[in-house]
XYZ file of C-alpha atoms in Angstrom:
654
model
C -0.012 0.009 0.004
C 1.311 3.421 -0.977
C 2.330 5.919 1.678
C -0.248 8.730 1.761
C 1.066 12.276 1.718
C -1.304 15.234 2.119
C 0.121 18.734 1.905
C -1.438 22.153 1.540
C -0.479 25.711 0.888
C -2.121 28.514 2.786
C -5.103 29.672 0.721
C -4.314 32.961 -1.034
C -6.412 35.976 -0.064
C -8.376 37.337 -3.017
C -7.500 40.988 -2.586
C -5.451 41.184 -5.793
C -2.893 39.554 -8.068
C -0.363 37.452 -6.110
C 3.246 38.702 -6.239
C 6.269 36.439 -6.523
C 6.530 36.105 -2.735
C 3.013 34.619 -2.640
C 3.729 32.481 -5.687
C 6.922 31.117 -4.109
C 4.838 29.207 -1.582
C 2.917 27.408 -4.336
C 6.151 26.574 -6.224
C 7.885 25.385 -3.036
C 4.933 23.145 -2.157
C 4.800 21.861 -5.721
C 8.454 20.771 -5.561
C 7.736 18.788 -2.395
C 4.599 17.208 -3.898
C 6.389 16.259 -7.117
C 9.291 14.709 -5.245
C 6.971 12.678 -3.015
C 5.167 11.374 -6.137
C 8.558 10.387 -7.586
C 9.134 8.401 -4.404
C 5.892 6.529 -4.978
C 3.678 8.236 -2.395
C -0.069 8.710 -2.855
C 0.045 12.506 -2.842
C -2.870 14.892 -2.432
C -1.754 18.492 -2.908
C -4.337 21.196 -2.194
C -4.189 24.912 -2.698
C -6.804 27.596 -3.285
C -8.235 30.950 -2.282
C -9.592 32.680 0.841
C -12.453 34.826 -0.412
C -14.448 36.379 2.429
C -14.032 39.403 4.664
C -14.383 43.154 4.964
C -11.443 43.961 2.727
C -12.958 42.012 -0.197
C -16.307 43.680 0.389
C -14.698 47.119 0.304
C -12.560 46.412 -2.793
C -15.559 45.039 -4.678
C -17.545 48.220 -3.870
C -14.677 50.406 -5.088
C -14.811 48.629 -8.435
C -18.603 48.634 -8.711
C -18.765 44.819 -8.465
C -20.505 42.386 -6.201
C -18.115 40.593 -3.842
C -18.675 37.320 -5.708
C -17.871 38.940 -9.059
C -14.738 40.444 -7.557
C -13.445 37.186 -6.024
C -14.277 35.246 -9.186
C -11.965 37.534 -11.123
C -9.147 37.437 -8.565
C -9.386 33.687 -7.955
C -9.211 33.159 -11.719
C -6.036 35.270 -11.851
C -4.449 33.357 -8.958
C -5.246 30.019 -10.598
C -3.807 31.326 -13.886
C -0.521 32.179 -12.177
C -0.377 28.807 -10.430
C -1.020 27.007 -13.743
C 1.554 29.126 -15.539
C 4.158 28.133 -12.973
C 3.325 24.405 -13.384
C 1.935 23.986 -9.878
C 0.656 20.394 -9.921
C -2.142 20.744 -7.358
C -4.754 17.999 -7.061
C -7.429 20.433 -5.933
C -7.841 24.193 -6.149
C -10.463 24.942 -3.530
C -12.302 28.204 -2.852
C -13.976 29.281 0.384
C -17.016 30.293 -1.646
C -17.471 26.631 -2.747
C -20.901 25.432 -1.642
C -19.616 22.359 0.183
C -17.133 24.454 2.150
C -19.799 27.011 3.119
C -22.216 24.356 4.333
C -19.555 22.497 6.341
C -18.269 25.654 8.027
C -21.818 26.438 9.123
C -22.073 22.934 10.631
C -18.723 23.345 12.374
C -19.720 26.682 13.905
C -23.015 25.249 15.147
C -21.326 22.144 16.569
C -18.737 24.224 18.478
C -21.500 26.538 19.775
C -23.697 23.710 20.990
C -20.835 22.031 22.851
C -20.009 25.283 24.632
C -16.733 26.206 22.898
C -18.306 29.294 21.258
C -20.294 31.923 23.180
C -21.883 35.280 22.345
C -20.412 38.538 23.586
C -19.175 41.931 22.414
C -15.786 43.043 21.180
C -14.189 46.438 21.632
C -10.674 47.097 20.462
C -8.425 48.461 17.718
C -9.128 46.937 14.324
C -6.825 46.526 11.303
C -8.912 46.126 8.166
C -6.184 44.651 5.871
C -5.337 41.967 8.453
C -8.936 41.663 9.630
C -7.650 41.527 13.217
C -8.491 43.180 16.523
C -5.626 44.367 18.738
C -5.170 45.772 22.211
C -3.208 48.972 22.804
C -0.311 47.008 24.287
C -0.053 44.762 21.210
C 0.447 47.687 18.787
C 3.904 48.565 17.488
C 4.460 52.302 17.305
C 0.700 52.669 17.497
C 0.104 50.515 14.404
C -0.849 46.942 13.516
C 1.957 44.607 14.649
C 1.460 42.359 11.600
C 1.348 44.792 8.700
C 2.304 48.186 10.166
C -0.862 49.940 8.957
C -3.232 52.215 10.847
C -5.793 50.703 13.234
C -9.156 52.181 14.177
C -11.331 51.788 17.283
C -14.198 49.313 16.702
C -16.932 47.767 18.792
C -19.416 45.127 17.793
C -21.419 42.164 18.958
C -19.566 38.938 18.221
C -19.208 35.272 19.010
C -16.038 34.118 20.738
C -14.109 30.863 20.942
C -12.803 29.717 24.351
C -9.151 29.361 23.432
C -7.957 28.991 27.025
C -9.947 25.787 27.430
C -7.439 23.997 25.203
C -4.248 25.927 25.968
C -2.670 23.279 28.214
C -3.314 20.533 25.661
C -1.770 22.606 22.873
C 1.366 23.461 24.882
C 1.778 19.799 25.770
C 1.368 18.749 22.125
C 3.941 21.265 20.874
C 6.509 20.160 23.467
C 5.975 16.422 22.925
C 5.891 16.655 19.100
C 9.127 18.415 18.069
C 8.236 18.028 14.371
C 4.940 19.899 14.748
C 6.342 23.399 14.146
C 9.255 23.959 11.754
C 11.723 25.601 11.802
C 12.317 25.389 15.553
C 12.708 29.184 15.756
C 9.009 29.488 14.857
C 8.113 27.184 17.773
C 10.013 29.330 20.221
C 8.304 32.454 18.868
C 4.844 30.974 19.346
C 5.542 29.686 22.860
C 7.137 32.856 24.186
C 5.099 35.515 22.367
C 1.591 34.077 22.292
C 1.166 31.073 24.608
C 3.162 31.100 27.839
C 2.546 33.649 30.591
C 5.622 35.704 31.446
C 6.522 33.686 34.542
C 6.867 30.506 32.411
C 9.065 31.999 29.689
C 12.579 30.599 30.010
C 11.520 27.511 31.939
C 12.595 24.114 30.636
C 10.244 21.887 28.622
C 10.192 19.473 31.566
C 9.035 22.180 33.973
C 6.332 23.378 31.593
C 5.064 19.838 30.990
C 4.918 19.237 34.725
C 2.785 22.367 35.134
C 0.482 21.078 32.367
C 0.021 17.801 34.265
C -0.676 19.622 37.543
C -3.040 22.126 35.947
C -0.903 25.062 37.107
C 0.298 26.270 33.692
C -0.559 29.902 32.986
C -1.056 31.097 29.428
C -1.636 34.526 27.877
C -4.020 33.159 25.262
C -7.213 35.213 24.989
C -10.580 34.106 23.650
C -10.835 34.560 19.886
C -13.473 36.553 18.010
C -14.998 34.108 15.465
C -17.874 36.132 13.980
C -18.521 39.614 12.616
C -21.729 41.610 12.406
C -20.603 44.871 10.779
C -20.284 43.513 7.220
C -22.129 40.893 5.179
C -19.552 39.255 2.897
C -18.924 35.991 4.673
C -20.514 32.675 5.577
C -23.697 33.373 7.575
C -23.885 31.850 11.057
C -26.563 29.200 10.655
C -28.578 30.134 13.749
C -27.940 33.912 13.785
C -28.071 35.502 10.318
C -26.870 38.892 11.610
C -23.403 37.386 11.954
C -20.922 35.989 9.428
C -18.181 33.534 10.372
C -14.920 35.378 10.961
C -12.071 34.775 8.518
C -9.876 32.392 10.551
C -12.570 29.874 11.451
C -13.716 30.052 7.832
C -10.339 29.967 6.117
C -8.426 27.488 8.293
C -11.102 24.822 8.049
C -10.506 24.580 4.283
C -7.766 22.031 5.033
C -10.414 19.522 6.158
C -13.508 20.668 4.179
C -11.481 20.454 0.940
C -10.981 16.724 1.389
C -14.481 15.912 2.509
C -14.758 16.553 6.270
C -18.258 16.554 7.685
C -19.297 16.899 11.333
C -21.546 13.841 11.011
C -20.270 11.671 8.176
C -16.734 12.431 6.881
C -15.953 11.183 3.353
C -13.655 8.265 2.524
C -11.231 10.812 1.081
C -11.043 12.599 4.414
C -10.493 9.320 6.285
C -7.707 8.461 3.818
C -5.745 11.712 3.803
C -6.269 13.367 7.188
C -4.236 14.297 9.189
C -2.172 16.463 6.847
C 1.498 15.568 6.614
C 2.418 19.246 6.285
C 0.828 22.673 5.971
C 3.155 25.016 4.032
C 2.534 28.612 5.113
C 4.264 31.985 5.365
C 5.890 32.886 8.658
C 3.511 35.870 9.038
C 0.482 33.589 9.570
C 2.124 30.836 11.590
C 0.341 31.983 14.775
C -3.030 31.227 13.240
C -1.901 27.791 12.033
C -0.079 26.610 15.146
C -2.391 28.040 17.815
C -5.880 28.679 16.479
C -6.013 25.806 13.965
C -4.882 22.977 16.293
C -7.272 24.223 19.006
C -10.175 24.188 16.531
C -9.209 20.608 15.619
C -9.014 19.593 19.275
C -12.494 21.003 19.832
C -13.784 19.012 16.864
C -12.097 15.847 18.156
C -9.872 15.555 15.090
C -6.177 14.655 14.840
C -3.649 17.454 14.463
C -1.460 17.803 11.344
C 1.984 16.277 11.518
C 3.815 19.488 10.730
C 3.275 23.179 10.096
C 6.185 24.588 8.139
C 6.490 28.401 8.298
C 8.651 29.450 5.382
C 10.449 32.840 5.329
C 9.668 35.769 3.052
C 11.068 36.539 -0.351
C 12.079 40.178 -0.208
C 12.539 42.580 -3.095
C 16.086 43.885 -2.616
C 15.791 43.296 1.137
C 12.373 44.972 1.539
C 8.909 43.412 1.880
C 6.933 43.663 -1.359
C 4.080 46.146 -1.328
C 2.090 47.850 -4.055
C 2.164 51.057 -2.049
C 5.986 50.926 -2.141
C 6.014 50.181 -5.851
C 8.447 47.274 -5.448
C 6.251 44.323 -6.448
C 7.529 41.551 -8.728
C 5.070 39.180 -10.414
C 5.769 35.629 -11.577
C 4.392 36.121 -15.095
C 6.528 39.225 -15.660
C 9.660 37.379 -14.474
C 8.776 34.328 -16.585
C 8.403 36.458 -19.716
C 12.172 37.123 -19.506
C 13.687 34.148 -17.637
C 11.172 31.407 -18.480
C 8.975 29.477 -16.078
C 11.720 27.105 -14.977
C 14.180 29.944 -14.608
C 11.834 31.579 -12.119
C 11.143 28.284 -10.348
C 14.865 27.627 -9.956
C 15.587 31.066 -8.600
C 12.915 31.203 -5.932
C 13.573 27.619 -4.795
C 17.314 28.045 -4.713
C 17.518 31.537 -3.198
C 15.105 31.031 -0.288
C 16.956 29.848 2.852
C 15.380 27.338 5.212
C 14.629 29.810 8.015
C 15.830 33.262 6.965
C 14.362 35.599 4.374
C 15.521 35.416 0.746
C 16.200 38.287 -1.623
C 15.087 38.699 -5.216
C 15.905 41.449 -7.728
C 16.014 41.593 -11.512
C 19.817 41.763 -11.351
C 20.100 38.692 -9.106
C 17.737 36.781 -11.386
C 19.969 37.628 -14.320
C 23.156 36.586 -12.516
C 21.704 33.245 -11.394
C 20.364 32.527 -14.874
C 23.793 33.056 -16.372
C 25.869 31.262 -13.722
C 23.840 28.197 -12.702
C 21.452 27.663 -15.589
C 23.332 28.775 -18.691
C 26.922 28.052 -17.617
C 26.705 24.990 -15.379
C 23.666 23.045 -16.614
C 23.108 24.391 -20.143
C 26.792 24.253 -21.028
C 27.141 20.710 -19.672
C 24.282 19.428 -21.808
C 25.386 21.174 -24.974
C 29.029 20.123 -24.695
C 28.095 16.509 -23.949
C 25.543 16.138 -26.780
C 27.856 17.930 -29.238
C 30.841 15.703 -28.421
C 28.702 12.562 -28.631
C 27.587 13.571 -32.111
C 30.998 14.734 -33.241
C 33.088 11.819 -31.928
C 30.683 8.867 -31.760
C 28.020 9.524 -34.362
C 25.430 10.334 -31.694
C 25.524 7.121 -29.652
C 27.524 6.497 -26.458
C 27.698 2.998 -24.999
C 28.994 1.620 -21.720
C 32.194 -0.230 -22.548
C 33.727 -0.871 -19.147
C 36.984 0.862 -20.079
C 37.411 2.972 -16.946
C 39.948 5.563 -15.853
C 41.254 6.809 -12.519
C 38.704 9.626 -12.236
C 35.658 7.449 -12.930
C 35.280 6.043 -9.417
C 34.862 9.379 -7.738
C 32.494 10.629 -10.479
C 30.343 7.500 -10.280
C 30.098 7.774 -6.475
C 28.787 11.331 -6.864
C 26.208 10.154 -9.391
C 25.072 7.242 -7.223
C 24.925 9.315 -4.040
C 22.993 12.244 -5.480
C 19.512 10.759 -5.023
C 20.156 9.940 -1.371
C 21.521 13.417 -0.641
C 18.618 15.142 -2.408
C 16.039 12.889 -0.730
C 17.520 13.609 2.718
C 17.179 17.364 2.217
C 13.678 17.094 0.757
C 12.524 15.056 3.782
C 13.432 18.082 5.906
C 11.804 20.528 3.416
C 15.237 22.027 2.741
C 14.540 22.515 -0.976
C 17.331 25.030 -1.580
C 19.848 22.568 -0.098
C 18.412 19.780 -2.274
C 19.029 21.904 -5.365
C 22.593 22.530 -4.180
C 23.133 18.762 -4.030
C 21.816 18.427 -7.552
C 23.996 21.225 -8.908
C 27.001 19.606 -7.208
C 26.430 16.696 -9.587
C 26.308 18.985 -12.620
C 29.434 20.861 -11.519
C 31.226 17.557 -10.923
C 30.240 16.461 -14.459
C 31.770 19.623 -15.925
C 34.934 18.920 -13.944
C 34.941 15.332 -15.275
C 35.007 16.695 -18.836
C 38.123 18.693 -18.001
C 39.702 15.668 -16.293
C 39.086 13.237 -19.155
C 39.493 15.607 -22.147
C 37.275 13.762 -24.686
C 38.649 15.913 -27.518
C 42.084 14.366 -26.922
C 40.712 10.832 -26.631
C 38.920 11.333 -29.957
C 42.236 11.785 -31.761
C 43.371 8.227 -30.897
C 41.340 5.424 -32.522
C 42.658 2.948 -29.946
C 40.951 4.929 -27.189
C 37.504 4.940 -28.775
C 36.070 2.571 -26.135
C 37.454 4.812 -23.390
C 35.913 7.830 -25.121
C 32.552 6.063 -25.290
C 32.739 5.237 -21.584
C 33.496 8.869 -20.713
C 30.618 10.255 -22.748
C 28.314 7.515 -21.476
C 29.192 8.538 -17.886
C 28.427 12.169 -18.680
C 25.101 11.309 -20.284
C 24.257 9.024 -17.362
C 24.922 11.894 -14.920
C 22.538 14.058 -16.932
C 20.003 11.228 -16.944
C 20.125 10.867 -13.154
C 20.182 14.622 -12.639
C 17.245 15.305 -14.996
C 15.047 12.686 -13.365
C 15.624 14.384 -10.010
C 15.178 17.782 -11.615
C 11.595 16.900 -12.531
C 10.506 17.961 -9.057
C 11.989 21.433 -9.394
C 12.134 22.293 -13.098
C 9.769 19.846 -14.858
C 9.937 21.336 -18.366
C 13.722 21.567 -18.324
C 14.022 18.018 -17.065
C 11.952 16.674 -19.936
C 14.001 18.646 -22.478
C 17.232 17.176 -21.094
C 15.935 13.602 -21.190
C 14.789 14.104 -24.769
C 18.169 15.550 -25.781
C 20.163 12.618 -24.364
C 17.789 9.917 -25.643
C 17.088 8.488 -22.212
C 14.712 5.684 -23.208
C 15.301 3.312 -20.317
C 18.174 1.453 -21.955
C 20.922 2.075 -19.386
C 23.577 0.531 -21.653
C 23.558 3.352 -24.220
C 22.322 6.836 -25.064
C 21.424 8.076 -28.531
C 21.438 11.891 -28.480
C 19.626 14.386 -30.684
C 21.486 15.570 -33.770
C 21.388 19.261 -32.945
C 21.904 20.156 -29.249
C 19.524 22.712 -27.810
C 20.394 25.793 -25.793
C 18.582 25.260 -22.516
C 19.117 28.764 -21.176
C 20.386 31.804 -23.047
C 22.853 34.102 -21.329
C 21.154 37.421 -20.586
C 22.822 40.811 -20.292
C 21.106 42.959 -17.708
C 21.525 46.041 -19.885
C 19.534 44.304 -22.634
C 16.535 43.656 -20.435
C 16.460 47.020 -18.638
C 14.091 48.559 -21.242
C 11.703 45.608 -20.817
C 11.835 45.972 -17.041
C 11.082 49.681 -17.395
C 7.965 48.882 -19.445
C 6.804 46.303 -16.876
C 7.260 48.819 -14.053
C 5.450 51.515 -16.026
C 2.547 49.142 -16.656
C 2.322 48.437 -12.925
C 2.194 52.137 -12.186
C -0.590 52.599 -14.740
C -2.620 49.728 -13.251
C -1.917 50.550 -9.594
C -4.897 51.308 -7.395
C -5.384 54.974 -6.473
C -3.556 56.038 -3.322
C -5.762 56.384 -0.261
C -6.477 60.075 0.246
C -5.428 59.842 3.887
C -1.993 58.522 2.880
C -1.097 61.270 0.400
C 1.773 63.516 1.306
C 0.899 67.151 2.063
C 2.344 69.745 -0.316
C 3.023 73.463 0.014
C 1.647 76.288 -2.155
C 5.076 76.458 -3.756
C 4.797 72.796 -4.737
C 1.382 73.425 -6.286
C 2.691 76.457 -8.188
C 5.100 74.168 -10.036
C 2.186 72.389 -11.748
C 1.253 73.981 -15.089
C -2.416 73.254 -15.784
C -4.077 74.757 -18.841
C -7.380 74.445 -20.662
C -7.149 72.299 -23.771
C -9.488 71.260 -26.565
C -9.439 67.682 -27.827
C -9.275 67.810 -31.627
C -8.690 64.108 -32.287
C -8.915 60.859 -30.344
C -8.388 57.151 -31.011
C -8.342 53.958 -28.961
C -4.974 52.250 -28.365
C -5.294 48.551 -29.219
C -5.140 45.944 -26.425
C -5.120 48.537 -23.652
C -7.296 50.817 -21.514
C -5.743 53.854 -23.152
C -7.132 56.579 -25.381
C -4.736 58.664 -27.451
C -5.850 62.315 -27.585
C -4.506 65.146 -29.674
C -5.151 68.275 -27.591
C -4.883 71.901 -28.740
C -3.493 74.043 -25.926
C -3.216 77.594 -27.209
C -0.602 77.657 -29.987
C 0.634 74.137 -29.129
C -0.719 70.653 -29.824
C -0.043 67.892 -27.303
C -0.131 64.106 -27.683
C -1.654 62.653 -24.485
C -2.456 59.086 -23.388
C -5.185 58.543 -20.793
C -6.347 55.320 -19.130
C -10.025 56.074 -19.632
C -11.097 53.790 -22.501
C -13.492 51.937 -20.148
C -15.309 55.194 -19.429
C -15.277 57.210 -22.700
C -15.333 56.403 -26.402
C -13.030 58.271 -28.832
C -16.107 59.869 -30.406
C -17.267 61.269 -27.048
C -13.873 62.821 -26.433
C -13.536 64.880 -29.610
C -14.474 68.526 -28.978
C -14.318 68.340 -25.171
C -12.667 71.145 -23.214
C -10.373 69.564 -20.627
C -7.789 70.505 -18.001
C -4.294 69.397 -19.055
C -1.137 69.119 -16.908
C 1.381 70.441 -19.407
C 4.777 70.258 -17.672
C 5.105 66.539 -17.043
C 8.164 64.880 -18.600
C 7.229 63.053 -21.840
C 6.999 59.273 -21.624
C 6.388 56.503 -24.115
C 3.612 53.917 -23.679
C 2.560 51.358 -26.263
C 4.978 53.011 -28.694
C 3.201 56.395 -28.411
C 4.600 59.531 -26.778
C 2.466 61.094 -24.040
C 3.269 64.761 -23.324
C 0.837 65.522 -20.533
C -2.144 64.362 -18.533
C -5.809 65.276 -18.513
C -7.427 65.760 -15.083
C -10.208 63.376 -14.021
C -12.200 62.743 -10.849
C -12.805 59.203 -9.624
C -16.017 58.228 -7.818
C -15.959 55.634 -4.985
C -17.242 52.977 -7.433
C -14.305 53.630 -9.770
C -16.219 55.690 -12.366
C -14.056 58.388 -13.961
C -15.315 61.845 -14.915
C -13.275 64.341 -16.956
C -12.860 67.759 -15.308
C -13.906 70.621 -17.621
C -14.003 74.422 -17.107
C -17.396 75.691 -15.924
C -17.498 78.657 -18.356
C -16.279 79.142 -21.924
C -12.595 79.994 -21.817
C -10.132 79.794 -24.700
C -7.829 76.798 -24.899
C -4.380 77.601 -23.526
C -5.825 79.489 -20.532
C -3.694 78.939 -17.406
C -5.329 77.642 -14.207
C -4.361 79.568 -11.101
């Protein structure tokens, strides 16, 4: 019977397009799932989207959509990115799925009836983006400790979960199951910051366990708000329709509802796959997964997952990615330059086990050239070329060995074991290092054996065949392991070397392929600039409360004049209109992102306000020399600002 292996990602919140830091988690989990399948395990890999909450309700209203329309669009985009990056999930679940909604309602009712949930009122400081209440003492510099944004006072009727009822059991489980929270630094953070009362911090595990047994352990865990009544976009509480189930009780339960959990009759799939072998999550939400989630499971009488792995963040140049900072990188943009497998390799290789990783365009370029083009790509091309040139395309095992073969063969044979050992610990970056050690050793073997010299001596043809066979065999072994990390590249390599299962010989392709082109950073800078410009064009408007105050002198620098649109046309495959605007004695070419609100015919003849002293910039191959002024309504509708009275074009606003 196959070993079962159930792993999940955190479900991605449907507030917008996922950046490369979010996508990393899906790629990381995919590598683990693929490797376990290679080892013969019965793998069930689940990912998906978290779709309820106040933030979604607000964003939908801003765009003039219903919440369901909004999350349908975003969930579709998230799934598109996952599919683009070859994430081999077995199920993509959504918290708006009917079966999930119905099961969450049953769970809430069950926990209420057994006394774990009670009705009360909550008053505190609320962070909308994190959908979390905080006390004054929990704030950092007066702001949300998780995201650093502003919090606002809030009070509402709510249902609460009795977290303290299960605190002792949870502490005992964490201390007696060292594999439950990985890395160990995350365990220490949870115990000291969120579970243990101050007088127990620093005590040994033995002392804490003794207190658990005696019932004298003190914890700082507070009851958890599990419903909301001030917004409607959520799963309604079955017996109190004024309330919706709060995000964490809704979202976390996806790990069991997605495989068929039911409070009365769980499915065969649930019985087969639960408990999860590992939940892969970001370190920022490990508290919810290692404190709230196991307590919910205890209350339901279900087993706890074997492991919760809190991976670090992928930082843009050392800083957390944020649209407001303008430093966001997206997987599809990166893949358009470096290829899907190039992106997969970078994020898997550059993310340490416990510490944050760094990504930049420059680093991506360097890693593409060094590891992918030079080490792997060059090895394949040289080996296939020499096999064609010296042996007519076929290399056979002849048994004519040399003094360097033993060491090389031991590296080849030991690679699987070394990679498997690292993957068992979820040290994917280290596993890739083991694999690249094989490829580097193969390149060294070429230099040691010098096939080009052997080819000059007919009496050494069998030795030459053995050498090239060994090189092709190393690529065969390496490519089969590489399937977990870079599946498309692995298949290309196996096709190139003619790996058909006959271990005695390899028949290579006639013309060797270039796996990865070397890329000069200077050559891709214009492409990067266009990607960044597109992001700026599509960025959401800045919150009015966050805009920097300016002086009258700053305002005086802006040259705004009345203009008359004398021609207008739509720009293909974009939201842009291209206007020709007469401003006094000048004519300006202006691009405006208003094609969803105005037709070109409507625009011609309009009197508009034009900002005339912006630096020219090129978009879609067209020069834009200014900007027309528009107002945006809360629902996202744009309205062009025009002068109230008839004034000649070219008139200066003051």
